Amino acid sequence: MSYTTTIIFAGTSLLGACAGLVGCFAVLRRRALVGDALAHAALPGVCLAFLVLGYRSLPAMLLGAFVTGIAGIVCISTLRQFTRIKEDAAIGIVLSVFFGAGVVLLRVIMNSVSAGSKAGLETYIYGKTTSIALADVYLIGGAAVGCLAIIVLLYKEFQVVVFDSEFAGVQGWPAFLLDLLLMAMIAFAVVIGLPAVGVVMMAALLIIPAAAARFWTEQLWVMLAMSALMGAAMGAVGTTFSSRFEGLPAGPAIVLCGSVVFLISLLTAPRRGLLARLWSERKFRRRMARQRTLNVLYNVWERSHPEVLSFAMDDVLRRKSWTFDELHSALGALSREGCVSFQPEGRFAMTDHGLQCAAMAARGFRMWELFLTENAEASSGIADFDYRSLEERLPREMIAELEEKLKEEGRYPTIMRRDGFSHECN
Amino acid sequence: MMTQVETSTTAAVPVLDVHDVTVAYHRKPVIWDVDLTINTPQLVGIVGPNGAGKSTLIKAILGLVPMASGRVSVYGKPFRQQRRLVGYVPQRESVDWDFPVNVLDAVLMGTYGELGWLRRPGRKQKAWARECLDQVGIADLEARQIGQLSGGQQQRVFLARALAQKAEIYFMDEPMAGVDAATERVIFELLRQMRDDGKTVIVVHHDLRTIAGYFDEVVLLNMRLVASGPVAEVFTNDNLRKTYGGRLGILEDAGEAMRAQERSQ
């Protein structure tokens, strides 16, 4: 790797890490779009700084970006607070107006100033990593380390303010100031990222790593660490692509790399990932189908002679609006775990084990039904008709009460073995 | 520690003194000139129709919404100086439950006020947070992400977090809204326990039928204060009519509950 590529590499990785870190709080605080507006609103600042000075100076342009970026944010909150315009509309207005002004200013500069001094200014729109110099890397690195230090020091304070700012306020934390500090860090990350990534793509560098990291963890500090790492990887790999292919701007390259990371997270993350969710949804449906079938089988058995364990499928179909095929596949699933066995002439038999399971399903269903009847106002979120969640979701006295009532009504499944709850019939 | 001494030696000073509080949103008054004094630790219910400003009153007292006028003192001193004596249970819907923290972390937040800037919760705070979780009966759920809990369990997390604040006076915004009967029972038992321990608990409550059974004092609010005081004196049909207008269904329910309560005493 040449000296320049090393510098660029270091610069974009640090930038990605910094953006990933503060982006977590932006996303969790529902401020993701504010970061986008900030980036767009920074463009006129860059141009104004150039117009005032007449030559390119990175610190001056970053300062300009910071000033108009913050002005944009102030406009958004003013619009939201003092008019009836909602936040999304306010963001849309500010974002496009400031960006439009920036593009117009850029044109003015292009038309009026000599070629040499304005070079590279247009890269602020899409980003160009080759413009990163050693001094920039120090700046970006310093910002990343600064953000990291602030977040490590004020982790607890940020956590409580972002999660529940009112509670934090009652505890005496200066919620507004902490919020402002977060906002300033977001603004800072956006501004130092502008030359490399460009105003159009900068928001993605804030949002994508945080959103991707959220899929993998339920803990804030893990999310922060992952997001920083993912941001760094995005920056590094994106830069590599951008430098390999002539004319490929760095911003889009970095964002596309990020989107691959995001897609992988979205699909494959355990628990929160799409595939895991589909899988558990499928498992859930099967479990529910199994319990409904068992419940029906118990009802059928209850109505017949207790010794009889063999039934015609038609008997079941009369009690439940299933098609023959639906019943057949439901029974097929039960026969695989030894609850029923098929017999000739459209009949099937329940095994002892099957009867046990059916009784448990029926108990669960009836208990939940009774619970719902007695607590109709406030309990719909609790009852899920799963017999295994009864013990987990209801207090023991309540279960005993429900059992007692069912017994009084003579509807408590009687063949339940006292010893054998939930062990065999999963 | 200093606060403990102060609260016990200043028995003559009212727990909470709310003076002349008016709150307005967009130049429309929401709370009008409320005076309210709670002299001794007890269970206080705030009731009133929807939009009566119950939550707003609490938030104004806690300094969460700006007051157009008024002042609040807790144990004789301005609220700002007494934050450590105050615990808060916000409405359950007020936070994003998908936030990446687990139950124990959420309860630990209650200890942050005592910790102050930069210090991290350590073993002592964790042990205390677990104790608070145990008091609300969900000690076994400490490692769960808060979004995986049922509504009642989430409410208990908020209560445990408030307990972790070790406050003297608690404000709770509809802690029994949308919870199951079992949780409501647990919460009420907890409130009573807190009262018996000398705490003051002020609860925004929605269910008129349970007011008489649950609370010592009641505050009837509909923009202005209609009445406040011991339930037996203040929770009358006349006052209820002033608070709720002519909606008789509610009044009859409440009257029925009152009579049932009286019979049982």
XYZ file of C-alpha atoms in Angstrom:
691
model
C 0.000 0.000 0.000
C 1.328 3.390 -0.928
C 1.659 6.214 1.517
C -1.390 8.085 0.184
C -3.634 5.037 0.197
C -2.623 4.306 3.769
C -3.615 7.816 4.757
C -6.917 7.635 2.932
C -7.582 4.216 4.370
C -6.912 5.405 7.889
C -9.011 8.503 7.330
C -12.133 6.761 6.056
C -11.936 3.975 8.647
C -11.730 6.454 11.488
C -14.521 8.482 9.933
C -16.698 5.371 9.638
C -16.011 4.442 13.245
C -16.809 7.940 14.479
C -20.028 8.174 12.456
C -21.030 4.667 13.515
C -20.565 5.569 17.150
C -22.573 8.782 17.261
C -24.998 7.378 14.687
C -26.202 4.853 17.285
C -27.546 7.612 19.478
C -28.978 9.432 16.455
C -30.895 6.315 15.463
C -32.013 5.421 18.994
C -33.138 8.985 19.621
C -35.058 8.935 16.317
C -32.839 11.655 14.953
C -31.546 9.770 11.936
C -33.120 12.161 9.439
C -31.845 15.142 11.355
C -28.338 13.918 10.515
C -29.342 13.866 6.854
C -30.728 17.393 7.010
C -27.586 18.529 8.780
C -25.356 17.129 6.052
C -27.340 18.804 3.294
C -27.533 22.064 5.191
C -23.750 22.057 5.489
C -23.170 22.528 1.752
C -23.937 26.264 1.585
C -21.579 26.740 4.536
C -18.732 25.133 2.633
C -19.404 27.375 -0.376
C -19.769 30.526 1.709
C -16.464 29.880 3.448
C -14.822 29.522 0.046
C -16.439 32.698 -1.259
C -15.343 34.698 1.757
C -11.752 33.461 1.752
C -11.331 33.062 -1.988
C -9.312 29.863 -1.669
C -9.721 26.347 -0.282
C -9.078 26.001 3.398
C -10.323 22.865 5.046
C -10.733 24.245 8.567
C -12.608 27.301 7.288
C -14.917 25.249 5.119
C -15.607 22.812 7.956
C -16.422 25.735 10.191
C -18.776 27.086 7.513
C -20.371 23.644 7.201
C -20.806 23.439 10.956
C -22.442 26.852 11.132
C -25.001 26.377 8.352
C -25.594 22.782 9.447
C -26.529 23.936 12.928
C -28.578 26.756 11.391
C -30.517 24.106 9.503
C -31.193 22.182 12.706
C -32.320 25.353 14.450
C -34.692 26.043 11.532
C -36.168 22.548 11.871
C -36.834 22.812 15.575
C -38.200 26.350 15.192
C -40.601 25.248 12.482
C -41.701 22.336 14.590
C -42.126 24.268 17.784
C -43.764 27.450 16.601
C -45.822 26.342 13.631
C -48.101 23.420 12.989
C -45.606 21.867 10.586
C -44.649 18.357 11.665
C -41.065 17.258 12.050
C -40.802 15.205 8.849
C -42.137 18.061 6.745
C -39.835 20.532 8.492
C -36.849 18.283 7.788
C -37.871 17.965 4.148
C -38.185 21.721 3.721
C -34.921 22.617 5.431
C -32.957 19.844 3.766
C -33.950 20.766 0.231
C -33.827 24.537 0.676
C -30.341 24.512 2.167
C -29.089 21.990 -0.351
C -30.582 24.040 -3.191
C -28.847 27.136 -1.884
C -25.612 25.189 -1.668
C -25.834 24.011 -5.276
C -26.581 27.545 -6.485
C -23.583 28.904 -4.566
C -21.447 26.146 -6.044
C -22.492 27.274 -9.543
C -21.630 30.861 -8.688
C -18.170 29.797 -7.600
C -17.669 27.620 -10.676
C -18.553 30.498 -12.974
C -16.597 33.229 -11.300
C -13.412 31.878 -9.767
C -10.298 30.740 -11.639
C -9.948 27.029 -12.168
C -7.021 26.267 -9.863
C -8.353 27.377 -6.543
C -11.849 25.951 -6.785
C -10.679 22.454 -7.703
C -12.316 19.727 -5.697
C -15.106 21.827 -4.323
C -17.767 19.914 -6.220
C -16.545 16.737 -4.540
C -18.392 17.890 -1.458
C -21.576 16.680 -3.071
C -20.568 13.065 -3.704
C -17.323 12.871 -1.792
C -13.817 12.138 -2.927
C -11.395 10.344 -0.666
C -8.287 11.234 -2.672
C -8.666 14.724 -1.264
C -7.872 13.416 2.225
C -4.483 14.612 3.425
C -2.494 13.668 6.480
C -3.763 16.730 8.324
C -7.340 15.619 7.611
C -6.621 12.184 9.039
C -5.420 13.788 12.233
C -8.586 15.878 12.352
C -10.854 12.909 11.695
C -8.904 10.691 14.063
C -9.022 13.359 16.730
C -12.781 13.672 16.282
C -13.262 9.912 16.485
C -11.174 9.652 19.635
C -12.959 12.679 21.092
C -16.403 11.188 20.433
C -15.296 7.849 21.834
C -13.962 9.519 24.972
C -17.140 11.533 25.506
C -19.345 8.500 24.959
C -17.278 6.334 27.298
C -17.306 9.006 29.990
C -20.974 9.916 29.677
C -22.276 6.479 28.711
C -24.666 6.261 31.647
C -25.932 9.825 31.181
C -26.544 9.404 27.446
C -28.206 6.053 28.026
C -30.794 7.393 30.438
C -31.479 10.572 28.453
C -31.899 8.753 25.148
C -34.058 6.022 26.676
C -36.307 8.198 28.835
C -35.502 11.899 28.816
C -38.368 12.781 31.187
C -37.189 10.353 33.807
C -33.665 11.700 33.359
C -35.064 15.205 33.816
C -36.750 14.278 37.096
C -33.456 12.806 38.303
C -31.873 16.167 37.639
C -29.818 15.363 34.555
C -29.678 18.335 32.209
C -31.508 16.434 29.488
C -31.505 19.381 27.138
C -27.749 19.960 27.415
C -26.911 16.286 27.024
C -29.164 16.173 23.991
C -27.371 19.204 22.632
C -24.006 17.544 23.177
C -25.199 14.486 21.274
C -26.464 16.721 18.500
C -23.128 18.560 18.397
C -21.248 15.277 18.103
C -23.526 14.218 15.269
C -22.952 17.558 13.566
C -19.208 17.230 14.049
C -19.109 13.723 12.587
C -21.165 14.886 9.624
C -18.979 17.891 8.948
C -15.631 16.111 9.065
C -17.061 13.409 6.843
C -18.239 15.796 4.145
C -15.045 16.016 2.035
C -14.696 12.237 1.929
C -18.267 11.039 1.659
C -20.192 14.059 0.403
C -23.385 15.639 1.663
C -25.713 13.276 -0.165
C -24.331 10.096 1.370
C -23.216 11.286 4.768
C -26.438 10.373 6.547
C -26.028 6.777 5.435
C -22.717 6.597 7.264
C -24.530 7.614 10.439
C -27.564 5.413 10.026
C -26.466 2.205 8.290
C -23.878 0.926 10.802
C -26.172 1.696 13.745
C -29.184 0.074 12.116
C -27.133 -2.972 11.128
C -25.567 -3.315 14.579
C -28.998 -3.198 16.240
C -29.867 -6.516 14.590
C -27.143 -8.375 16.426
C -27.489 -7.290 20.026
C -29.817 -6.195 22.802
C -27.163 -4.265 24.697
C -26.278 -0.674 24.114
C -22.510 -0.907 24.552
C -22.294 -3.918 22.249
C -24.347 -2.025 19.693
C -21.990 0.951 19.949
C -18.903 -1.205 19.529
C -20.343 -3.153 16.597
C -21.582 -0.029 14.916
C -18.157 1.591 15.170
C -16.473 -1.506 13.739
C -18.999 -1.811 10.924
C -18.592 1.877 10.111
C -14.820 1.485 9.959
C -15.112 -1.554 7.700
C -17.558 0.288 5.440
C -15.167 3.200 5.115
C -12.128 1.057 4.460
C -13.670 -1.285 1.905
C -15.576 1.483 0.159
C -12.410 3.512 -0.218
C -10.596 0.567 -1.691
C -13.270 0.178 -4.366
C -13.340 3.875 -5.041
C -9.575 4.012 -5.598
C -9.560 0.912 -7.821
C -12.184 2.210 -10.247
C -11.512 5.487 -11.961
C -14.294 7.995 -11.472
C -16.206 6.051 -8.807
C -16.980 8.595 -6.076
C -16.148 7.451 -2.573
C -19.514 8.304 -0.999
C -21.635 5.904 -3.037
C -18.956 3.207 -2.860
C -18.870 3.407 0.942
C -22.642 3.444 1.196
C -22.995 0.439 -1.079
C -20.467 -1.495 1.007
C -22.485 -0.529 4.053
C -25.669 -1.707 2.448
C -24.133 -5.152 1.950
C -23.308 -5.284 5.670
C -26.821 -4.091 6.419
C -28.443 -6.673 4.159
C -26.440 -9.492 5.707
C -27.473 -8.289 9.168
C -31.085 -7.888 8.145
C -31.255 -11.417 6.801
C -29.018 -13.537 8.978
C -28.892 -11.965 12.434
C -30.067 -14.403 15.102
C -33.428 -13.530 16.700
C -33.947 -10.116 15.101
C -32.930 -11.086 11.560
C -35.551 -11.684 8.890
C -34.734 -15.369 8.399
C -34.736 -16.031 12.130
C -38.074 -14.262 12.417
C -39.582 -16.226 9.560
C -38.287 -19.417 11.113
C -39.728 -18.677 14.533
C -42.980 -17.535 12.954
C -43.184 -20.884 11.199
C -42.415 -22.746 14.384
C -45.028 -20.681 16.184
C -47.699 -21.460 13.602
C -46.952 -25.139 13.757
C -47.119 -25.126 17.531
C -50.431 -23.292 17.488
C -51.833 -25.648 14.834
C -50.728 -28.617 16.909
C -52.402 -27.260 20.030
C -55.624 -26.459 18.213
C -55.730 -29.965 16.767
C -55.037 -31.561 20.135
C -57.715 -29.422 21.738
C -60.272 -30.551 19.170
C -59.219 -34.179 19.612
C -59.723 -33.858 23.339
C -63.197 -32.406 22.858
C -64.084 -35.276 20.540
C -62.735 -37.822 22.998
C -64.532 -36.161 25.922
C -67.868 -36.519 24.170
C -67.412 -40.208 23.454
C -66.898 -43.184 25.749
C -63.666 -42.805 27.725
C -62.414 -46.223 26.622
C -62.769 -45.349 22.957
C -59.584 -44.053 21.416
C -60.333 -44.673 17.769
C -62.244 -42.076 15.763
C -63.425 -41.447 12.232
C -61.940 -38.333 10.683
C -65.444 -37.342 9.639
C -66.401 -37.040 13.320
C -63.676 -34.479 13.794
C -64.556 -32.641 10.594
C -68.106 -32.238 11.821
C -66.843 -30.344 14.857
C -64.325 -28.145 13.112
C -64.501 -26.369 9.780
C -61.395 -27.966 8.361
C -60.994 -29.625 5.006
C -60.074 -33.273 4.947
C -56.569 -32.422 3.742
C -55.993 -29.921 6.542
C -57.030 -32.449 9.147
C -54.987 -35.165 7.495
C -51.798 -33.117 7.560
C -52.438 -31.979 11.128
C -52.887 -35.591 12.209
C -49.823 -36.526 10.169
C -47.729 -34.109 12.212
C -49.116 -35.592 15.428
C -48.521 -39.160 14.260
C -44.838 -38.356 13.742
C -44.478 -37.664 17.439
C -46.501 -40.698 18.430
C -49.697 -38.939 19.531
C -51.975 -40.620 17.004
C -51.764 -43.448 14.496
C -53.680 -43.738 11.263
C -56.086 -46.630 10.807
C -57.834 -47.944 7.681
C -61.165 -46.576 6.409
C -60.520 -42.956 7.275
C -60.025 -43.587 10.956
C -57.265 -42.817 13.410
C -56.449 -43.757 17.000
C -55.077 -41.669 19.818
C -52.255 -43.178 21.828
C -52.066 -42.793 25.606
C -49.347 -40.248 25.101
C -51.537 -38.452 22.565
C -54.420 -38.324 25.007
C -52.150 -36.833 27.655
C -51.001 -34.160 25.255
C -54.574 -33.474 24.148
C -55.670 -33.072 27.764
C -52.907 -30.592 28.379
C -53.793 -28.588 25.312
C -57.442 -28.573 26.347
C -56.531 -27.504 29.869
C -54.456 -24.635 28.515
C -57.164 -23.520 26.151
C -59.906 -23.646 28.778
C -57.814 -21.900 31.405
C -56.987 -19.059 29.044
C -60.595 -18.840 27.938
C -61.758 -18.550 31.516
C -59.019 -16.052 32.311
C -60.117 -13.883 29.402
C -63.760 -14.040 30.436
C -62.914 -12.958 33.956
C -60.411 -10.260 33.024
C -61.958 -9.019 29.824
C -60.837 -5.397 30.248
C -57.143 -5.493 30.648
C -55.693 -8.797 29.716
C -55.781 -9.298 25.980
C -52.031 -8.795 25.798
C -51.347 -11.656 28.154
C -53.470 -14.529 26.977
C -51.831 -16.355 24.085
C -53.650 -19.689 24.413
C -50.369 -21.528 24.666
C -50.626 -24.070 27.453
C -46.934 -23.805 28.192
C -47.038 -20.085 28.893
C -49.786 -20.340 31.527
C -47.342 -20.986 34.358
C -45.001 -18.323 33.056
C -47.527 -15.584 32.520
C -49.989 -15.975 35.372
C -49.253 -15.999 39.083
C -49.605 -19.318 40.819
C -52.648 -18.332 42.928
C -54.478 -17.264 39.815
C -53.807 -20.586 38.088
C -55.066 -22.446 41.137
C -58.182 -20.259 41.135
C -58.840 -20.927 37.463
C -58.303 -24.661 37.947
C -60.761 -24.637 40.826
C -63.413 -22.905 38.757
C -62.939 -25.264 35.816
C -63.304 -28.226 38.167
C -66.515 -26.770 39.572
C -67.878 -26.474 36.067
C -66.752 -30.031 35.390
C -64.672 -28.888 32.458
C -61.236 -29.597 33.867
C -59.520 -32.284 31.740
C -59.733 -35.288 34.043
C -57.242 -37.755 32.678
C -54.319 -35.458 33.390
C -51.582 -37.218 35.254
C -50.652 -35.172 38.293
C -46.963 -35.738 37.763
C -46.642 -35.181 34.094
C -46.890 -31.528 33.202
C -45.017 -30.119 30.275
C -42.182 -32.621 30.308
C -43.237 -35.018 27.623
C -45.710 -32.969 25.640
C -43.692 -30.271 24.052
C -28.116 10.537 54.178
C -28.688 14.167 54.972
C -32.053 13.996 53.278
C -33.195 11.220 55.577
C -32.639 13.356 58.624
C -34.400 16.307 57.103
C -37.537 14.418 56.229
C -37.909 12.864 59.638
C -37.265 16.005 61.672
C -39.559 18.260 59.702
C -42.858 16.556 60.381
C -44.664 19.882 60.481
C -43.612 20.768 56.943
C -45.977 19.473 54.269
C -44.682 16.693 52.027
C -45.782 18.516 48.932
C -46.956 22.062 48.501
C -48.209 23.126 45.099
C -49.017 26.791 44.757
C -50.952 28.596 42.076
C -49.803 26.301 39.249
C -51.006 27.239 35.778
C -49.844 25.524 32.608
C -50.630 26.533 29.049
C -49.854 24.931 25.693
C -49.976 27.194 22.678
C -51.626 29.923 24.753
C -54.413 27.549 25.778
C -54.530 26.856 29.514
C -54.399 23.182 30.415
C -54.089 23.543 34.173
C -55.667 26.521 35.852
C -54.458 27.853 39.179
C -54.054 24.636 41.105
C -53.283 24.779 44.833
C -52.609 21.492 46.473
C -51.079 20.532 49.796
C -50.278 17.057 51.007
C -49.376 17.209 54.665
C -48.432 13.681 55.640
C -47.167 10.632 53.775
C -50.051 8.774 52.159
C -51.550 7.313 49.035
C -53.075 9.993 46.834
C -55.099 9.384 43.691
C -55.552 12.029 41.002
C -58.682 11.538 38.929
C -60.504 13.461 36.269
C -61.888 13.012 32.763
C -59.672 12.616 29.699
C -57.878 15.833 28.899
C -58.370 17.174 32.402
C -54.631 17.742 32.721
C -53.788 14.984 35.197
C -50.490 14.041 33.555
C -49.741 17.668 32.874
C -50.150 18.532 36.538
C -47.646 15.851 37.510
C -45.238 16.915 34.809
C -45.525 20.547 35.839
C -44.783 19.636 39.441
C -41.759 17.652 38.251
C -40.537 20.514 36.101
C -41.021 18.591 32.852
C -43.397 21.130 31.312
C -42.978 24.860 31.773
C -45.395 26.526 34.174
C -47.003 29.828 33.247
C -47.107 30.546 36.948
C -46.752 28.732 40.217
C -44.260 27.147 42.537
C -43.760 23.721 44.013
C -42.032 22.766 47.217
C -41.180 19.327 48.520
C -40.600 18.979 52.249
C -40.421 22.726 52.558
C -37.844 23.428 49.887
C -38.146 24.254 46.181
C -38.508 21.173 44.027
C -35.155 21.737 42.288
C -33.277 21.311 45.548
C -35.191 18.178 46.472
C -34.916 16.086 43.297
C -33.275 13.239 45.191
C -36.432 12.845 47.266
C -38.609 12.417 44.207
C -39.314 9.254 42.222
C -41.170 9.062 38.938
C -43.070 6.409 37.009
C -43.950 7.795 33.574
C -46.672 6.425 31.334
C -45.623 3.166 29.805
C -46.114 4.437 26.256
C -43.697 7.291 26.783
C -40.583 5.279 25.921
C -39.402 3.077 23.083
C -39.424 -0.436 24.534
C -37.246 -1.678 21.704
C -34.353 0.251 23.239
C -31.320 -2.014 23.694
C -31.267 -2.442 27.460
C -32.215 -5.384 29.612
C -34.457 -5.297 32.667
C -31.640 -4.959 35.191
C -30.033 -2.087 33.238
C -33.352 -0.272 33.078
C -33.840 -0.582 36.835
C -30.246 0.496 37.451
C -31.165 3.820 35.850
C -33.019 4.547 39.073
C -29.683 4.673 40.893
C -28.106 7.145 38.470
C -29.348 10.184 40.368
C -27.598 9.058 43.523
C -24.437 8.152 41.587
C -24.040 11.544 39.988
C -21.819 12.424 37.062
C -19.356 9.905 35.595
C -19.654 7.228 38.288
C -20.827 3.825 37.043
C -23.265 1.544 38.821
C -21.269 -1.125 40.621
C -21.952 -4.238 42.635
C -23.792 -2.332 45.352
C -26.178 -0.692 42.891
C -26.780 -3.975 41.084
C -27.632 -5.728 44.340
C -30.042 -2.916 45.180
C -31.619 -3.014 41.719
C -32.142 -6.766 42.087
C -33.786 -6.158 45.446
C -36.168 -3.682 43.791
C -36.936 -6.176 41.034
C -37.683 -8.724 43.702
C -40.112 -6.346 45.395
C -42.176 -6.078 42.215
C -41.941 -9.828 41.666
C -39.965 -10.057 38.442
C -36.487 -10.891 39.749
C -36.321 -13.823 37.356
C -36.591 -11.578 34.314
C -33.535 -9.411 34.912
C -31.643 -10.528 31.806
C -34.546 -10.047 29.379
C -34.558 -7.260 26.844
C -37.320 -4.919 27.973
C -39.215 -5.236 24.683
C -39.788 -8.943 25.291
C -41.910 -8.310 28.381
C -45.668 -8.161 28.635
C -47.327 -4.838 29.404
C -47.730 -5.649 33.074
C -44.104 -6.713 33.362
C -42.966 -3.514 31.671
C -44.986 -1.532 34.177
C -43.268 -3.420 36.978
C -39.880 -2.546 35.491
C -40.828 1.126 35.727
C -41.951 0.647 39.317
C -38.731 -1.130 40.224
C -36.772 1.687 38.623
C -38.676 4.204 40.741
C -38.052 2.125 43.882
C -34.370 2.134 43.011
C -34.468 5.923 43.301
C -34.931 5.574 47.079
C -37.260 8.547 47.031
C -39.631 9.857 49.684
C -42.367 11.021 47.358
C -43.339 9.180 44.187
C -45.312 10.394 41.203
C -46.883 7.718 39.026
C -48.664 8.342 35.755
C -51.359 5.695 35.258
C -49.329 2.762 36.580
C -52.373 0.512 36.414
C -53.510 1.392 32.901
C -53.626 -1.574 30.573
C -52.211 -4.071 33.030
C -53.755 -7.403 33.942
C -55.619 -7.985 37.174
C -52.704 -9.864 38.724
C -50.288 -7.012 38.072
C -52.775 -4.461 39.335
C -53.008 -6.390 42.580
C -49.224 -6.565 42.904
C -48.883 -2.855 42.178
C -51.515 -1.904 44.707
C -49.940 -4.066 47.395
C -46.624 -2.411 46.624
C -48.119 1.086 46.884
C -49.639 0.238 50.228
C -46.315 -1.164 51.432
C -44.596 2.047 50.362
C -47.167 4.145 52.196
C -46.685 2.033 55.326
C -42.950 2.663 55.010
C -43.647 6.381 55.254
C -43.527 7.231 51.562
C -45.961 9.468 49.771
C -47.298 8.082 46.520
C -49.250 10.262 44.113
C -50.955 8.292 41.387
C -52.836 9.400 38.295
C -55.648 6.888 38.207
C -58.322 6.173 35.624
C -60.662 3.790 37.356
C -63.177 5.533 39.622
C -64.476 2.226 40.941
C -61.216 1.427 42.711
C -60.463 4.893 44.115
C -62.165 4.279 47.448
C -60.417 0.933 47.906
C -56.949 2.066 46.912
C -56.329 5.594 48.128
C -56.297 7.653 51.330
C -56.734 10.989 49.624
C -58.135 11.914 46.275
C -57.568 14.901 44.018
C -60.412 15.690 41.628
C -59.134 17.591 38.652
C -60.682 19.049 35.569
C -58.376 21.822 34.408
C -58.932 23.476 37.755
C -58.834 21.682 41.058
C -62.371 20.609 41.939
C -61.585 19.208 45.347
C -58.875 17.414 47.261
C -58.718 15.690 50.607
C -59.548 12.410 52.356
C -61.521 10.083 50.094
C -64.434 9.832 52.521
C -64.926 13.627 52.569
C -64.096 14.578 49.014
C -65.121 11.670 46.824
C -68.800 12.635 46.803
C -71.368 12.505 44.053
C -71.545 16.268 44.096
C -67.816 16.692 43.542
C -67.795 13.954 40.934
C -70.526 15.757 39.049
C -68.452 18.923 39.144
C -65.493 16.999 37.784
C -67.103 14.829 35.176
C -70.191 16.806 34.274
C -73.419 14.895 33.838
C -71.997 11.581 32.736
C -74.114 9.542 35.085
C -72.851 6.108 34.158
C -69.516 6.827 35.715
C -71.061 8.500 38.726
C -73.342 5.614 39.515
C -70.473 3.151 39.223
C -68.380 5.207 41.576
C -71.246 5.745 44.006
C -71.883 2.039 43.999
C -68.235 1.366 44.761
C -68.305 3.905 47.576
C -71.341 2.315 49.168
C -69.755 -1.128 48.843
C -66.653 0.222 50.493
C -68.639 1.742 53.345
C -70.530 -1.465 53.920
C -67.324 -3.445 54.178
C -65.795 -1.098 56.729
